[in-house]
Amino acid sequence: MTETTINKLKNHEAKEVTIKGWLFNKRSSGKIAFLQIRDGTGFVQGVAVKNELPEDVFNLCKEIGQESSVIVTGIVRKDERAPSGYELSVTDIKPVSLSEEYPITMKEHGIEFLMDHRHLWIRHPRQHAILKIRSQINRAIREFLDGEGFVLIESPIITANSCEGTTNLFELNYFDQKAYLSQTGQLYNEAAAIAFGKVYSFGPTFRAEKSKTRRHLNEFWMIEPEMAYYDHKANMELQERLIEYIVSSVLENCSMELKTLKRDVSRLEKVKAPFPRITYDEAVKMLKNNGFDFEWGNDFGAPDETFIAEQFEKPVFVEKFPAKIKAFYMEPDPENSSVILGADLLAPEGYGEIIGGSQRIHDYDLLLRKIKEEGLPLKDYQWYLDLRKYGSVPHSGFGLGLERTVAWICGIDHIRETIPFARTLNRVTP
Ligand code: 4AD
Ligand code: MG
């Protein structure tokens, strides 16, 4: 008898196979039991018929509890109606560990209850699909960047530097010295870009944001490419090619998961480079012309971003924000120094900003001035200034928020389901 996995059942049609998995759900009548079996690679229905099985085997099929671990043997049958295309006629079942009174039943549960049981909830087909897509997005990003000759550089998680404002830092006591959990790998990536040309970091980042929105986490993952000799335009061109690659990779490799999530894939199929570009000024006009009470110089809120993005079928770049509302390191536009050579990429369908990126200041004196204006402790930024002293070049980079990208591609409402164990304002467990 062949041991296999659910995702490979198509190679075993009409053969008897064994699957090591768990009982996800069950329905039974006197004569027949339908067992929903999962094994990590997928879900399949096992059909156990009373008068085709030894009595003890059928009784077990009927009585075994939800989420018991089981080794199931059965004959693979084609079934057009099944999501996987196959079904299993059960010939034997061996329990490994019996589970009783599994807390997540088939009825509706509240979100806090589900988040409290996140360690179990991730087994559910919907959560399984989201996290499989997340894994595929991870893979696609690495494939793309590695294929383009980028070098992976790990930036530290513990750092003395802030980069994205000082109001949302998680502070640590680092042997009696002040340190923070990293908000971004960017400053280190800039050092690495001068050493390696094109680099990226891909790690967890931390922000003590007290916002309880469906777009914010306190721990999230960011992909941060940084490229020497790239200007703002080349930066955007790389971003749109990366996004196109990610989306087509998910469409190609995760059709079953997208189906589980009932995702309208026609929206994703439109995500092809180049993406539209508008300036901040144009975006402000767009808002004002449509009745938004918005003042030039403010940052966009979620409803503003949603409205702007809704005007386009593809993700849209909003470039040249006022310098005042953007980070200290962004290169001013030589044509108008009150705006910066950077862009946010807004995802369609109301998912908001998925990328923040810019060209970086490469002039020593200007950067020094900006660091002082920002009120940052100069001694901790001396190394960063060094990069403008020794072989400085124009360079650019960006940060892609993994969870917001997953939320958009999966078409789900809330960012908390896009990461295995979310860290939010009121949650550090499980
Ligand atoms: O725009 P941000 O703050 O940019 C940076 O951190 C730059 N240093 C990146 C760089 O240029 N290397 O963040 C980048 C992206 C956002 O567009 C968003 O997708 C995501 O990170 N992000 C968050 N995702 C979830 N929860 C939060 N609290 C997030 N804050 C930012
Ligand atoms: Mg941003």
Coordinates of C-alpha atoms and ligand atoms in Angstrom, one line a residue:
M1 CA 0.0 0.0 0.0
T2 CA 1.3 3.4 -1.0
E3 CA 1.6 6.2 1.5
T4 CA 0.9 9.6 0.0
T5 CA -0.4 13.0 0.7
I6 CA -3.7 14.6 -0.2
N7 CA -2.2 17.0 -2.8
K8 CA -0.9 14.0 -4.7
L9 CA -4.0 11.9 -4.8
K10 CA -4.3 12.5 -8.6
N11 CA -1.3 10.2 -9.1
H12 CA -3.1 7.3 -7.4
E13 CA -6.6 7.2 -9.0
A14 CA -8.3 3.8 -8.3
K15 CA -5.4 2.7 -6.1
E16 CA -5.4 2.1 -2.4
V17 CA -3.4 4.6 -0.4
T18 CA -2.6 5.6 3.1
I19 CA -2.7 9.2 4.4
K20 CA -1.4 10.4 7.7
G21 CA -3.5 13.2 9.0
W22 CA -6.3 14.5 11.2
L23 CA -10.1 14.3 11.2
F24 CA -11.2 17.8 10.4
N25 CA -15.0 17.2 10.4
K26 CA -17.5 14.4 10.2
R27 CA -21.0 13.6 9.3
S28 CA -22.6 10.3 9.7
S29 CA -25.9 8.4 9.5
G30 CA -26.5 4.8 10.5
K31 CA -25.0 3.4 7.3
I32 CA -22.5 5.8 6.0
A33 CA -19.9 8.2 7.5
F34 CA -18.3 11.2 5.7
L35 CA -14.9 12.0 7.2
Q36 CA -13.3 15.3 6.3
I37 CA -9.6 14.5 6.4
R38 CA -6.7 17.0 6.3
D39 CA -3.0 16.3 6.3
G40 CA -1.5 19.7 5.9
T41 CA -1.2 19.5 2.1
G42 CA -5.0 19.6 1.6
F43 CA -8.4 18.4 2.5
V44 CA -10.3 15.3 1.2
Q45 CA -13.5 13.6 2.0
G46 CA -13.3 9.9 3.1
V47 CA -16.5 7.9 2.7
A48 CA -17.0 5.0 5.1
V49 CA -19.8 2.6 4.3
K50 CA -21.1 0.3 7.0
N51 CA -21.6 -2.9 5.0
E52 CA -18.2 -2.6 3.3
L53 CA -16.2 -2.4 6.5
P54 CA -15.4 -4.5 9.6
E55 CA -17.8 -3.5 12.4
D56 CA -15.0 -2.0 14.6
V57 CA -13.6 0.1 11.8
F58 CA -17.0 1.6 10.9
N59 CA -17.8 2.2 14.6
L60 CA -14.6 4.1 14.9
C61 CA -15.4 6.2 11.9
K62 CA -18.7 7.1 13.5
E63 CA -17.4 7.9 16.9
I64 CA -14.0 9.4 16.5
G65 CA -13.8 13.1 17.6
Q66 CA -13.0 16.2 15.6
E67 CA -9.2 16.8 15.2
S68 CA -8.2 13.3 16.3
S69 CA -5.0 12.3 14.5
V70 CA -5.6 9.3 12.2
I71 CA -4.0 7.2 9.6
V72 CA -6.5 6.5 6.9
T73 CA -6.4 3.9 4.2
G74 CA -8.8 4.1 1.2
I75 CA -9.2 3.8 -2.5
V76 CA -8.9 7.0 -4.5
R77 CA -11.9 7.9 -6.5
K78 CA -12.4 10.8 -8.9
D79 CA -15.1 13.2 -7.8
E80 CA -15.9 16.3 -9.9
R81 CA -17.7 17.9 -7.0
A82 CA -14.9 17.6 -4.5
P83 CA -12.7 20.7 -4.2
S84 CA -9.6 18.5 -4.6
G85 CA -11.2 16.5 -7.4
Y86 CA -10.9 13.3 -5.4
E87 CA -12.5 11.3 -2.7
L88 CA -11.4 8.4 -0.6
S89 CA -13.4 5.2 -0.1
V90 CA -12.3 4.3 3.3
T91 CA -11.0 0.7 3.9
D92 CA -9.3 1.2 7.2
I93 CA -8.6 3.9 9.9
K94 CA -6.1 3.8 12.7
P95 CA -6.3 6.5 15.4
V96 CA -3.0 7.9 16.6
S97 CA -4.4 10.2 19.3
L98 CA -8.1 10.7 20.1
S99 CA -9.3 14.2 20.6
E100 CA -12.4 15.1 22.5
E101 CA -14.4 18.2 22.7
Y102 CA -12.4 20.2 20.2
P103 CA -13.2 23.8 21.1
I104 CA -13.6 25.2 17.5
T105 CA -16.8 23.5 16.4
M106 CA -18.6 23.9 13.1
K107 CA -20.8 26.6 14.5
E108 CA -20.0 30.3 14.3
H109 CA -17.5 31.7 16.8
G110 CA -16.7 35.2 17.7
I111 CA -13.4 36.7 16.5
E112 CA -11.8 37.0 20.0
F113 CA -12.6 33.4 20.8
L114 CA -11.0 32.4 17.5
M115 CA -7.9 34.6 18.1
D116 CA -7.6 33.1 21.6
H117 CA -7.5 29.7 19.9
R118 CA -5.3 30.8 17.1
H119 CA -3.0 27.8 17.8
L120 CA -5.9 25.6 16.7
W121 CA -7.7 27.9 14.3
I122 CA -4.8 27.8 11.8
R123 CA -5.9 24.3 11.0
H124 CA -9.2 25.6 9.4
P125 CA -9.4 25.4 5.6
R126 CA -9.8 29.2 5.3
Q127 CA -6.8 30.0 7.6
H128 CA -4.9 27.3 6.0
A129 CA -5.5 28.8 2.5
I130 CA -4.4 32.3 3.7
L131 CA -1.2 31.1 5.3
K132 CA -0.4 28.9 2.3
I133 CA -0.8 31.9 0.0
R134 CA 1.5 33.9 2.4
S135 CA 4.1 31.2 2.1
Q136 CA 3.8 31.4 -1.7
I137 CA 4.2 35.2 -1.6
N138 CA 7.3 34.7 0.5
R139 CA 8.7 32.3 -2.1
A140 CA 7.8 34.5 -5.0
I141 CA 9.5 37.5 -3.5
R142 CA 12.7 35.6 -2.9
E143 CA 12.6 34.0 -6.3
F144 CA 12.2 37.4 -8.0
L145 CA 14.8 39.3 -6.1
D146 CA 17.4 36.4 -6.1
G147 CA 16.7 36.1 -9.8
E148 CA 17.5 39.8 -10.3
G149 CA 20.9 39.4 -8.6
F150 CA 19.9 40.9 -5.2
V151 CA 21.9 39.8 -2.1
L152 CA 20.0 38.9 1.0
I153 CA 21.3 40.8 4.0
E154 CA 19.9 40.4 7.5
S155 CA 19.5 43.6 9.4
P156 CA 19.6 43.6 13.2
I157 CA 16.3 43.3 15.2
I158 CA 17.8 45.2 18.1
T159 CA 19.1 48.6 17.2
A160 CA 19.8 52.1 18.7
N161 CA 18.3 53.7 15.6
S162 CA 14.9 54.9 14.7
C163 CA 14.0 55.6 11.1
E164 CA 10.2 56.0 10.8
G165 CA 9.5 58.4 13.6
T166 CA 10.2 58.2 17.3
T167 CA 6.7 57.9 18.6
N168 CA 6.1 54.2 17.9
L169 CA 9.3 52.6 19.2
F170 CA 9.3 49.5 21.4
E171 CA 12.1 50.4 23.8
L172 CA 14.4 47.8 25.4
N173 CA 16.8 47.9 28.2
Y174 CA 19.9 46.7 26.5
F175 CA 22.5 46.2 29.3
D176 CA 21.6 49.6 30.7
Q177 CA 21.7 51.2 27.3
K178 CA 18.6 52.3 25.4
A179 CA 17.8 50.2 22.4
Y180 CA 14.7 49.5 20.3
L181 CA 13.1 46.7 18.3
S182 CA 13.7 47.6 14.7
Q183 CA 11.0 49.6 12.8
T184 CA 12.8 48.8 9.5
G185 CA 16.0 47.4 8.2
Q186 CA 16.5 50.4 5.8
L187 CA 19.4 52.2 7.4
Y188 CA 21.5 48.9 7.4
N189 CA 20.3 48.1 3.9
E190 CA 21.7 51.4 2.7
A191 CA 25.1 50.4 4.1
A192 CA 24.8 47.0 2.5
A193 CA 23.7 48.5 -0.9
I194 CA 27.0 50.4 -1.1
A195 CA 28.8 47.2 -0.4
F196 CA 26.8 44.8 -2.6
G197 CA 24.9 47.0 -5.1
K198 CA 21.5 45.5 -4.8
V199 CA 20.4 44.0 -1.5
Y200 CA 17.2 43.2 0.4
S201 CA 16.3 42.4 4.0
F202 CA 13.2 40.4 4.9
G203 CA 12.4 40.3 8.5
P204 CA 10.1 41.1 11.3
T205 CA 9.6 44.8 12.1
F206 CA 8.0 46.3 15.2
R207 CA 5.9 49.4 15.8
A208 CA 4.2 50.3 19.0
E209 CA 1.3 51.9 17.2
K210 CA -1.7 52.2 19.4
S211 CA -4.0 51.9 16.4
K212 CA -6.7 49.3 16.3
T213 CA -7.4 49.2 12.5
R214 CA -7.8 46.4 10.1
R215 CA -4.5 47.4 8.5
H216 CA -2.1 47.6 11.5
L217 CA -0.1 45.1 13.4
N218 CA 2.5 45.7 16.0
E219 CA 4.8 43.1 14.6
F220 CA 4.8 42.7 10.8
W221 CA 7.2 41.4 8.1
M222 CA 8.8 43.7 5.6
I223 CA 10.7 43.1 2.4
E224 CA 13.1 45.9 1.9
P225 CA 15.2 46.1 -1.3
E226 CA 17.8 48.8 -1.5
M227 CA 19.7 49.6 -4.7
A228 CA 22.8 51.7 -5.3
Y229 CA 22.6 54.0 -8.3
Y230 CA 18.8 53.7 -8.6
D231 CA 16.8 56.8 -8.8
H232 CA 13.1 57.3 -7.8
K233 CA 11.9 56.2 -11.2
A234 CA 14.0 53.1 -11.4
N235 CA 12.8 52.3 -7.9
M236 CA 9.1 52.4 -8.9
E237 CA 9.8 50.3 -12.0
L238 CA 11.3 47.6 -9.8
Q239 CA 8.3 47.7 -7.4
E240 CA 5.7 47.2 -10.2
R241 CA 7.6 44.3 -11.6
L242 CA 7.9 42.7 -8.2
I243 CA 4.2 43.1 -7.5
E244 CA 3.3 41.7 -10.9
Y245 CA 5.5 38.7 -10.3
I246 CA 4.0 38.0 -6.8
V247 CA 0.4 38.2 -8.1
S248 CA 1.0 36.0 -11.1
S249 CA 2.9 33.5 -8.9
V250 CA 0.0 33.2 -6.6
L251 CA -2.5 32.9 -9.5
E252 CA -0.4 30.1 -10.9
N253 CA 0.4 28.1 -7.7
C254 CA -2.5 28.8 -5.4
S255 CA -5.7 28.4 -7.4
M256 CA -7.2 26.0 -4.9
E257 CA -6.5 28.3 -2.0
L258 CA -8.0 31.3 -3.9
K259 CA -11.1 29.2 -4.6
T260 CA -11.4 28.3 -0.9
L261 CA -11.3 32.1 -0.1
K262 CA -13.8 32.8 -2.9
R263 CA -11.4 35.4 -4.3
D264 CA -12.4 37.2 -7.4
V265 CA -9.3 36.4 -9.4
S266 CA -10.4 38.6 -12.4
R267 CA -9.3 41.6 -10.2
L268 CA -5.8 40.0 -9.7
E269 CA -5.4 39.1 -13.3
K270 CA -5.4 42.8 -14.2
V271 CA -2.3 43.5 -12.0
K272 CA 0.3 43.9 -14.8
A273 CA 3.1 46.5 -14.9
P274 CA 3.2 49.4 -15.6
F275 CA 1.0 50.8 -12.8
P276 CA -0.5 54.3 -13.0
R277 CA 1.3 57.2 -11.2
I278 CA -0.2 60.3 -9.8
T279 CA 1.4 63.0 -7.7
Y280 CA 0.3 63.9 -4.2
D281 CA -1.0 67.2 -5.6
E282 CA -3.2 65.3 -8.1
A283 CA -4.4 63.0 -5.4
V284 CA -5.4 65.9 -3.3
K285 CA -7.3 67.5 -6.2
M286 CA -9.1 64.2 -6.8
L287 CA -10.2 64.1 -3.2
K288 CA -11.4 67.7 -3.1
N289 CA -13.3 67.4 -6.4
N290 CA -15.2 64.5 -4.8
G291 CA -16.3 66.2 -1.7
F292 CA -13.5 65.2 0.7
D293 CA -12.6 67.8 3.3
F294 CA -8.8 67.5 2.8
E295 CA -6.1 70.0 3.2
W296 CA -2.9 70.0 1.2
G297 CA 0.0 69.0 3.6
N298 CA -1.9 66.4 5.5
D299 CA -1.3 62.7 5.3
F300 CA -4.0 60.5 3.8
G301 CA -6.3 58.5 6.1
A302 CA -7.7 55.1 5.2
P303 CA -10.9 56.5 3.5
D304 CA -8.7 58.9 1.4
E305 CA -6.4 56.0 0.3
T306 CA -9.4 53.8 -0.5
F307 CA -11.1 56.5 -2.6
I308 CA -7.9 57.2 -4.6
A309 CA -7.2 53.5 -5.2
E310 CA -10.8 52.9 -6.3
Q311 CA -10.2 55.2 -9.3
F312 CA -7.8 52.6 -10.7
E313 CA -8.0 48.9 -11.5
K314 CA -4.3 48.3 -10.8
P315 CA -2.2 49.4 -7.8
V316 CA -1.4 53.1 -8.1
F317 CA 1.7 55.0 -7.1
V318 CA 1.2 58.3 -5.3
E319 CA 4.5 60.2 -5.6
K320 CA 6.0 63.4 -4.4
F321 CA 4.5 63.8 -1.0
P322 CA 5.2 66.9 1.1
A323 CA 8.6 66.5 2.8
K324 CA 7.0 67.5 6.1
I325 CA 4.9 64.4 6.4
K326 CA 7.5 61.9 5.2
A327 CA 10.7 60.4 6.8
F328 CA 13.8 62.5 7.2
Y329 CA 16.0 60.5 4.8
M330 CA 13.9 61.1 1.6
E331 CA 15.6 63.0 -1.2
P332 CA 13.9 66.3 -2.0
D333 CA 12.6 66.8 -5.6
P334 CA 15.2 69.1 -7.3
E335 CA 12.3 70.9 -9.0
N336 CA 10.4 71.6 -5.8
S337 CA 12.2 71.0 -2.5
S338 CA 9.0 71.0 -0.5
V339 CA 8.1 67.5 -1.9
I340 CA 10.2 64.3 -1.9
L341 CA 11.2 61.8 -4.6
G342 CA 9.3 59.0 -3.1
A343 CA 6.0 57.1 -3.6
D344 CA 3.5 55.0 -1.7
L345 CA 2.0 52.2 -3.7
L346 CA -1.8 51.8 -2.9
A347 CA -3.4 48.5 -3.5
P348 CA -6.7 48.3 -5.2
E349 CA -10.0 47.3 -3.5
G350 CA -9.4 49.4 -0.4
Y351 CA -6.3 47.7 1.0
G352 CA -4.4 50.9 1.3
E353 CA -0.6 51.4 1.2
I354 CA 1.3 48.3 0.6
I355 CA 4.7 49.9 -0.2
G356 CA 6.5 53.0 1.0
G357 CA 9.6 53.8 -0.9
S358 CA 11.9 56.7 -1.9
Q359 CA 15.2 57.9 -3.2
R360 CA 17.5 58.6 -0.3
I361 CA 19.4 61.7 0.5
H362 CA 23.0 61.1 -0.5
D363 CA 24.5 64.5 0.3
Y364 CA 26.2 64.6 3.7
D365 CA 25.3 68.2 4.7
L366 CA 21.7 67.9 3.8
L367 CA 21.3 64.6 5.6
L368 CA 23.1 66.0 8.7
R369 CA 20.7 68.9 8.7
K370 CA 17.7 66.6 8.4
I371 CA 18.9 64.4 11.3
K372 CA 19.3 67.4 13.5
E373 CA 15.9 68.8 12.5
E374 CA 14.4 65.4 13.4
G375 CA 16.0 65.7 16.8
L376 CA 17.7 62.3 16.5
P377 CA 20.8 61.6 18.7
L378 CA 23.7 62.3 16.3
K379 CA 26.1 59.9 17.9
D380 CA 23.9 56.9 16.9
Y381 CA 23.7 58.2 13.3
Q382 CA 27.4 58.8 12.7
W383 CA 27.8 55.5 11.0
Y384 CA 24.8 56.3 8.7
L385 CA 26.3 59.6 7.9
D386 CA 29.6 57.8 7.1
L387 CA 27.8 56.3 4.0
R388 CA 27.6 59.9 2.6
K389 CA 31.3 60.5 3.4
Y390 CA 32.8 57.4 1.7
G391 CA 31.6 56.7 -1.8
S392 CA 28.1 58.2 -1.6
V393 CA 25.9 57.6 -4.6
P394 CA 22.2 58.3 -5.4
H395 CA 20.3 55.2 -4.1
S396 CA 16.8 54.2 -3.5
G397 CA 14.7 51.5 -1.9
F398 CA 11.4 50.5 -0.5
G399 CA 9.5 48.5 2.0
L400 CA 6.7 46.1 1.1
G401 CA 4.5 45.1 4.0
L402 CA 3.9 41.4 3.7
E403 CA 0.7 41.2 5.7
R404 CA -1.0 44.0 3.8
T405 CA 0.0 42.3 0.6
V406 CA -1.4 39.0 1.8
A407 CA -4.7 40.6 2.9
W408 CA -5.1 42.2 -0.6
I409 CA -4.2 39.2 -2.6
C410 CA -6.4 36.9 -0.4
G411 CA -9.2 39.5 -0.5
I412 CA -9.8 39.3 3.3
D413 CA -11.1 41.9 5.7
H414 CA -8.6 42.0 8.5
I415 CA -4.8 41.9 8.7
R416 CA -4.9 39.7 11.8
E417 CA -5.6 36.6 9.7
T418 CA -2.6 37.1 7.4
I419 CA 0.1 36.2 9.9
P420 CA 0.3 33.0 11.9
F421 CA 0.2 34.6 15.3
A422 CA -0.8 38.3 15.2
R423 CA 0.5 40.9 17.7
T424 CA -2.0 43.6 18.1
L425 CA -2.7 46.2 20.7
N426 CA -4.4 43.9 23.2
R427 CA -2.8 40.5 22.2
V428 CA 0.5 38.8 22.8
T429 CA -0.9 35.3 23.2
P430 CA -1.0 32.6 21.9
Ligands
4AD1 O1 6.0 53.2 4.8 P1 6.8 52.5 5.8 O2 6.8 53.0 7.2 O3 8.3 52.5 5.2 C1 9.5 52.1 5.9 O4 9.5 51.6 6.9 C2 10.7 52.3 5.0 N1 11.8 52.4 5.9 C3 10.8 51.1 4.1 C4 12.0 51.2 3.2 O5 12.0 52.1 2.4 N2 13.0 50.3 3.3 O6 6.4 50.9 5.8 C5 6.5 50.2 4.7 C6 5.3 49.3 4.5 C7 4.0 50.0 4.4 O7 3.7 50.4 3.1 C8 3.0 48.9 4.9 O8 2.7 48.0 3.8 C9 3.8 48.2 5.9 O9 5.2 48.5 5.7 N3 3.4 48.6 7.3 C10 2.6 47.9 8.1 N4 2.0 46.8 8.0 C11 1.3 46.3 9.0 N5 1.2 46.9 10.2 C12 1.8 48.2 10.4 N6 1.7 48.8 11.6 C13 2.6 48.7 9.3 N7 3.3 49.8 9.2 C14 3.8 49.8 7.9
MG2 MG 4.5 54.5 4.7

